[in-house]
mmCIF file of C-alpha atoms and ligand atoms in Angstrom:
data_model
loop_
_atom_site.group_PDB
_atom_site.id
_atom_site.type_symbol
_atom_site.label_atom_id
_atom_site.label_comp_id
_atom_site.label_asym_id
_atom_site.label_seq_id
_atom_site.Cartn_x
_atom_site.Cartn_y
_atom_site.Cartn_z
ATOM 1 C CA UNK A 1 137.005 97.465 133.254
ATOM 2 C CA UNK A 2 134.435 98.247 135.564
ATOM 3 C CA UNK A 3 131.484 96.852 137.646
ATOM 4 C CA UNK A 4 129.854 99.026 139.820
ATOM 5 C CA UNK A 5 129.936 102.763 140.753
ATOM 6 C CA UNK A 6 133.003 103.932 138.298
ATOM 7 C CA UNK A 7 133.768 106.358 141.499
ATOM 8 C CA UNK A 8 137.723 105.218 140.213
ATOM 9 C CA UNK A 9 136.337 106.061 136.636
ATOM 10 C CA UNK A 10 135.537 108.662 137.228
ATOM 11 C CA UNK A 11 138.580 109.940 138.706
ATOM 12 C CA UNK A 12 140.980 108.168 135.739
ATOM 13 C CA UNK A 13 138.450 110.376 133.559
ATOM 14 C CA UNK A 14 138.961 113.735 135.304
ATOM 15 C CA UNK A 15 142.724 112.888 136.870
ATOM 16 C CA UNK A 16 144.189 110.920 133.651
ATOM 17 C CA UNK A 17 145.536 113.899 132.017
ATOM 18 C CA UNK A 18 145.591 115.253 128.192
ATOM 19 C CA UNK A 19 148.027 112.668 127.026
ATOM 20 C CA UNK A 20 145.033 109.958 127.957
ATOM 21 C CA UNK A 21 142.591 109.225 125.282
ATOM 22 C CA UNK A 22 139.675 106.813 126.616
ATOM 23 C CA UNK A 23 138.794 104.302 123.972
ATOM 24 C CA UNK A 24 136.259 102.240 125.912
ATOM 25 C CA UNK A 25 134.286 101.507 129.304
ATOM 26 C CA UNK A 26 133.739 97.428 129.538
ATOM 27 C CA UNK A 27 131.027 96.230 132.266
ATOM 28 C CA UNK A 28 129.965 93.027 133.057
ATOM 29 C CA UNK A 29 126.833 94.897 134.093
ATOM 30 C CA UNK A 30 124.799 96.619 132.332
ATOM 31 C CA UNK A 31 123.170 98.714 135.226
ATOM 32 C CA UNK A 32 126.246 99.720 136.116
ATOM 33 C CA UNK A 33 126.571 103.374 137.598
ATOM 34 C CA UNK A 34 129.929 103.542 135.442
ATOM 35 C CA UNK A 35 128.001 103.255 132.188
ATOM 36 C CA UNK A 36 126.621 106.618 132.584
ATOM 37 C CA UNK A 37 129.539 108.110 133.969
ATOM 38 C CA UNK A 38 131.282 107.014 130.527
ATOM 39 C CA UNK A 39 128.288 108.146 128.639
ATOM 40 C CA UNK A 40 128.499 111.657 130.623
ATOM 41 C CA UNK A 41 131.688 111.608 129.305
ATOM 42 C CA UNK A 42 131.327 110.582 125.050
ATOM 43 C CA UNK A 43 133.283 107.484 125.867
ATOM 44 C CA UNK A 44 132.142 104.374 123.822
ATOM 45 C CA UNK A 45 131.017 101.301 126.032
ATOM 46 C CA UNK A 46 131.037 98.227 125.829
ATOM 47 C CA UNK A 47 128.489 95.313 128.300
ATOM 48 C CA UNK A 48 130.229 91.773 127.620
ATOM 49 C CA UNK A 49 127.894 89.109 130.270
ATOM 50 C CA UNK A 50 129.932 86.299 132.403
ATOM 51 C CA UNK A 51 126.388 84.544 132.176
ATOM 52 C CA UNK A 52 126.451 84.181 128.125
ATOM 53 C CA UNK A 53 129.802 82.610 127.403
ATOM 54 C CA UNK A 54 130.374 78.575 128.587
ATOM 55 C CA UNK A 55 133.140 79.204 130.791
ATOM 56 C CA UNK A 56 136.043 81.925 132.006
ATOM 57 C CA UNK A 57 138.142 81.525 128.924
ATOM 58 C CA UNK A 58 135.350 81.966 126.772
ATOM 59 C CA UNK A 59 134.335 85.065 128.324
ATOM 60 C CA UNK A 60 137.917 86.830 128.630
ATOM 61 C CA UNK A 61 138.343 85.839 124.616
ATOM 62 C CA UNK A 62 135.682 88.043 123.745
ATOM 63 C CA UNK A 63 136.917 90.489 125.852
ATOM 64 C CA UNK A 64 140.596 90.485 124.575
ATOM 65 C CA UNK A 65 138.772 90.657 121.056
ATOM 66 C CA UNK A 66 137.059 93.377 121.838
ATOM 67 C CA UNK A 67 140.234 94.973 123.738
ATOM 68 C CA UNK A 68 142.388 94.810 119.783
ATOM 69 C CA UNK A 69 139.184 95.611 117.826
ATOM 70 C CA UNK A 70 139.618 99.071 120.140
ATOM 71 C CA UNK A 71 143.096 99.524 119.508
ATOM 72 C CA UNK A 72 144.058 100.032 123.107
ATOM 73 C CA UNK A 73 147.236 100.262 125.169
ATOM 74 C CA UNK A 74 146.561 100.206 128.857
ATOM 75 C CA UNK A 75 143.881 98.136 130.583
ATOM 76 C CA UNK A 76 142.663 99.943 134.223
ATOM 77 C CA UNK A 77 140.750 97.809 136.640
ATOM 78 C CA UNK A 78 138.481 99.758 137.854
ATOM 79 C CA UNK A 79 136.147 97.575 140.432
ATOM 80 C CA UNK A 80 135.629 94.559 138.093
ATOM 81 C CA UNK A 81 134.463 91.901 139.607
ATOM 82 C CA UNK A 82 135.251 88.815 137.570
ATOM 83 C CA UNK A 83 138.086 86.532 138.379
ATOM 84 C CA UNK A 84 139.408 86.560 134.381
ATOM 85 C CA UNK A 85 141.339 83.941 132.442
ATOM 86 C CA UNK A 86 145.342 84.716 132.049
ATOM 87 C CA UNK A 87 144.951 84.882 128.192
ATOM 88 C CA UNK A 88 144.257 88.617 128.875
ATOM 89 C CA UNK A 89 147.014 89.490 131.228
ATOM 90 C CA UNK A 90 149.329 87.627 128.952
ATOM 91 C CA UNK A 91 148.372 89.666 126.079
ATOM 92 C CA UNK A 92 149.252 92.911 127.650
ATOM 93 C CA UNK A 93 151.903 92.154 129.874
ATOM 94 C CA UNK A 94 152.594 95.087 131.972
ATOM 95 C CA UNK A 95 149.879 97.323 129.935
ATOM 96 C CA UNK A 96 147.604 96.583 133.115
ATOM 97 C CA UNK A 97 146.546 98.168 136.122
ATOM 98 C CA UNK A 98 143.984 97.485 139.466
ATOM 99 C CA UNK A 99 143.547 99.648 142.203
ATOM 100 C CA UNK A 100 143.288 97.347 145.449
ATOM 101 C CA UNK A 101 141.678 99.321 148.211
ATOM 102 C CA UNK A 102 145.127 98.226 151.188
ATOM 103 C CA UNK A 103 148.745 98.258 150.963
ATOM 104 C CA UNK A 104 149.810 94.985 148.816
ATOM 105 C CA UNK A 105 151.375 92.796 149.908
ATOM 106 C CA UNK A 106 149.177 92.599 152.942
ATOM 107 C CA UNK A 107 145.317 92.035 152.364
ATOM 108 C CA UNK A 108 145.630 90.786 149.336
ATOM 109 C CA UNK A 109 144.550 87.058 147.483
ATOM 110 C CA UNK A 110 142.168 85.460 147.737
ATOM 111 C CA UNK A 111 139.032 86.535 148.262
ATOM 112 C CA UNK A 112 140.372 89.471 149.210
ATOM 113 C CA UNK A 113 137.875 92.214 148.015
ATOM 114 C CA UNK A 114 135.086 95.033 148.248
ATOM 115 C CA UNK A 115 134.657 94.562 152.015
ATOM 116 C CA UNK A 116 136.678 91.592 152.913
ATOM 117 C CA UNK A 117 139.378 93.536 153.068
ATOM 118 C CA UNK A 118 138.541 96.685 155.321
ATOM 119 C CA UNK A 119 137.302 94.033 157.873
ATOM 120 C CA UNK A 120 140.178 92.096 157.793
ATOM 121 C CA UNK A 121 142.205 95.337 158.190
ATOM 122 C CA UNK A 122 140.200 96.457 160.951
ATOM 123 C CA UNK A 123 140.815 92.435 162.856
ATOM 124 C CA UNK A 124 144.146 92.449 162.309
ATOM 125 C CA UNK A 125 144.084 95.669 164.586
ATOM 126 C CA UNK A 126 146.366 97.184 162.321
ATOM 127 C CA UNK A 127 146.986 101.668 162.621
ATOM 128 C CA UNK A 128 147.605 101.743 158.569
ATOM 129 C CA UNK A 129 145.673 100.954 155.402
ATOM 130 C CA UNK A 130 145.363 102.798 152.452
ATOM 131 C CA UNK A 131 145.422 101.466 148.413
ATOM 132 C CA UNK A 132 147.478 99.862 146.058
ATOM 133 C CA UNK A 133 148.032 100.654 142.478
ATOM 134 C CA UNK A 134 149.631 97.283 140.882
ATOM 135 C CA UNK A 135 150.353 96.020 137.260
ATOM 136 C CA UNK A 136 148.273 92.909 136.524
ATOM 137 C CA UNK A 137 150.094 89.695 136.699
ATOM 138 C CA UNK A 138 148.124 86.555 136.341
ATOM 139 C CA UNK A 139 148.510 85.665 140.029
ATOM 140 C CA UNK A 140 146.140 87.854 141.823
ATOM 141 C CA UNK A 141 146.812 91.082 143.840
ATOM 142 C CA UNK A 142 151.529 90.333 143.164
ATOM 143 C CA UNK A 143 152.151 92.098 139.985
ATOM 144 C CA UNK A 144 155.011 95.388 140.554
ATOM 145 C CA UNK A 145 153.557 98.179 142.280
ATOM 146 C CA UNK A 146 153.303 101.701 140.811
ATOM 147 C CA UNK A 147 151.554 103.684 143.954
ATOM 148 C CA UNK A 148 150.865 103.507 147.130
ATOM 149 C CA UNK A 149 149.171 105.839 149.195
ATOM 150 C CA UNK A 150 148.485 105.127 152.750
ATOM 151 C CA UNK A 151 145.533 106.392 155.210
ATOM 152 C CA UNK A 152 144.897 105.957 159.264
ATOM 153 C CA UNK A 153 142.726 103.008 160.639
ATOM 154 C CA UNK A 154 140.785 105.061 163.471
ATOM 155 C CA UNK A 155 139.424 104.113 166.592
ATOM 156 C CA UNK A 156 135.988 104.042 165.964
ATOM 157 C CA UNK A 157 136.458 102.797 162.633
ATOM 158 C CA UNK A 158 134.005 100.581 160.982
ATOM 159 C CA UNK A 159 134.699 98.858 157.456
ATOM 160 C CA UNK A 160 132.166 100.730 155.423
ATOM 161 C CA UNK A 161 133.852 104.505 156.794
ATOM 162 C CA UNK A 162 137.723 103.162 156.387
ATOM 163 C CA UNK A 163 136.213 101.990 152.826
ATOM 164 C CA UNK A 164 135.391 105.388 151.974
ATOM 165 C CA UNK A 165 138.956 106.938 153.297
ATOM 166 C CA UNK A 166 141.341 103.813 151.364
ATOM 167 C CA UNK A 167 138.455 105.001 148.021
ATOM 168 C CA UNK A 168 139.353 108.887 148.669
ATOM 169 C CA UNK A 169 142.842 107.389 148.516
ATOM 170 C CA UNK A 170 142.313 105.588 145.412
ATOM 171 C CA UNK A 171 141.562 108.522 143.474
ATOM 172 C CA UNK A 172 144.444 110.031 143.751
ATOM 173 C CA UNK A 173 146.855 107.579 142.877
ATOM 174 C CA UNK A 174 145.435 105.703 139.851
ATOM 175 C CA UNK A 175 145.174 108.946 138.177
ATOM 176 C CA UNK A 176 148.330 109.565 138.346
ATOM 177 C CA UNK A 177 149.445 106.406 137.944
ATOM 178 C CA UNK A 178 148.059 106.257 134.526
ATOM 179 C CA UNK A 179 149.306 109.262 133.503
ATOM 180 C CA UNK A 180 153.223 108.060 134.540
ATOM 181 C CA UNK A 181 152.318 105.765 131.911
ATOM 182 C CA UNK A 182 150.939 107.613 129.117
ATOM 183 C CA UNK A 183 154.429 109.855 129.632
ATOM 184 C CA UNK A 184 156.106 107.272 129.961
ATOM 185 C CA UNK A 185 157.290 107.454 132.682
ATOM 186 C CA UNK A 186 157.380 103.407 134.662
ATOM 187 C CA UNK A 187 160.109 101.298 133.989
ATOM 188 C CA UNK A 188 159.423 98.071 135.671
ATOM 189 C CA UNK A 189 162.503 95.550 136.935
ATOM 190 C CA UNK A 190 161.529 91.965 138.531
ATOM 191 C CA UNK A 191 158.378 93.060 140.863
ATOM 192 C CA UNK A 192 159.908 96.859 141.312
ATOM 193 C CA UNK A 193 158.893 99.774 139.670
ATOM 194 C CA UNK A 194 160.770 102.566 139.378
ATOM 195 C CA UNK A 195 159.872 106.401 138.342
ATOM 196 C CA UNK A 196 161.728 108.254 136.091
ATOM 197 C CA UNK A 197 162.184 111.669 136.452
ATOM 198 C CA UNK A 198 159.988 114.075 134.265
ATOM 199 C CA UNK A 199 161.749 115.281 130.708
HETATM 200 C C1 GRF B 1 137.286 100.232 145.020
HETATM 201 O O1 GRF B 1 137.555 100.195 146.068
HETATM 202 C C2 GRF B 1 138.484 99.368 144.027
HETATM 203 O O2 GRF B 1 139.398 98.963 144.529
HETATM 204 C C3 GRF B 1 137.968 98.130 144.084
HETATM 205 O O3 GRF B 1 136.231 98.060 144.084
HETATM 206 C C4 GRF B 1 136.155 99.340 143.940
HETATM 207 C C5 GRF B 1 134.878 100.017 143.242
HETATM 208 O O4 GRF B 1 134.777 101.288 143.559
HETATM 209 N N1 GRF B 1 138.605 96.254 143.068
HETATM 210 P P1 GRF B 1 134.454 101.894 142.355
HETATM 211 O O5 GRF B 1 133.417 100.908 141.566
HETATM 212 O O6 GRF B 1 135.249 102.598 141.622
HETATM 213 O O7 GRF B 1 133.616 103.172 142.636
#
């Protein structure tokens, strides 16, 4: 599920491995460049506009119907910028992932998206930031953490420079997380994810 440039989608298309079949790329923006990336990769696309529905519940229900029709096993949020009703995550428990551009549980939750995250990291004075791929639960940015990658915060960083460094980390760990899922190597106990050894 995408809304924008889709660089994480591209990383998934390029790196999720042969065991993964991309059933659908769903966007809430018809001009998302991510849709072009999907088309180029031969992946079907759909656009669902929030504005066409009376409320968040109806919008999310329509996405849920599409997902069911597509017979998908795993939903990956990749820069999707709308808050969803819990009805979707409830239908895909531990089968929905997100990438967050900071080291959760720090710098997550309400209002922590896009440049807000990197500005908050710089303001805090933290020397490290990074990327987190986690399972989605109804509470924003609080689901079991699958993989994290650390990047340095440099003395002369701007939010944009930090964002680019973090994005490159996301591009490494998101495909890796999906590969582990496809290999059935993620074992979740409470909020902890254990990575089982390869067979
Ligand atoms: C990523 O930084 C992701 O963490 C955040 O939105 C950005 C998406 O970028 N949720 P892209 O569309 O994948 O290029």
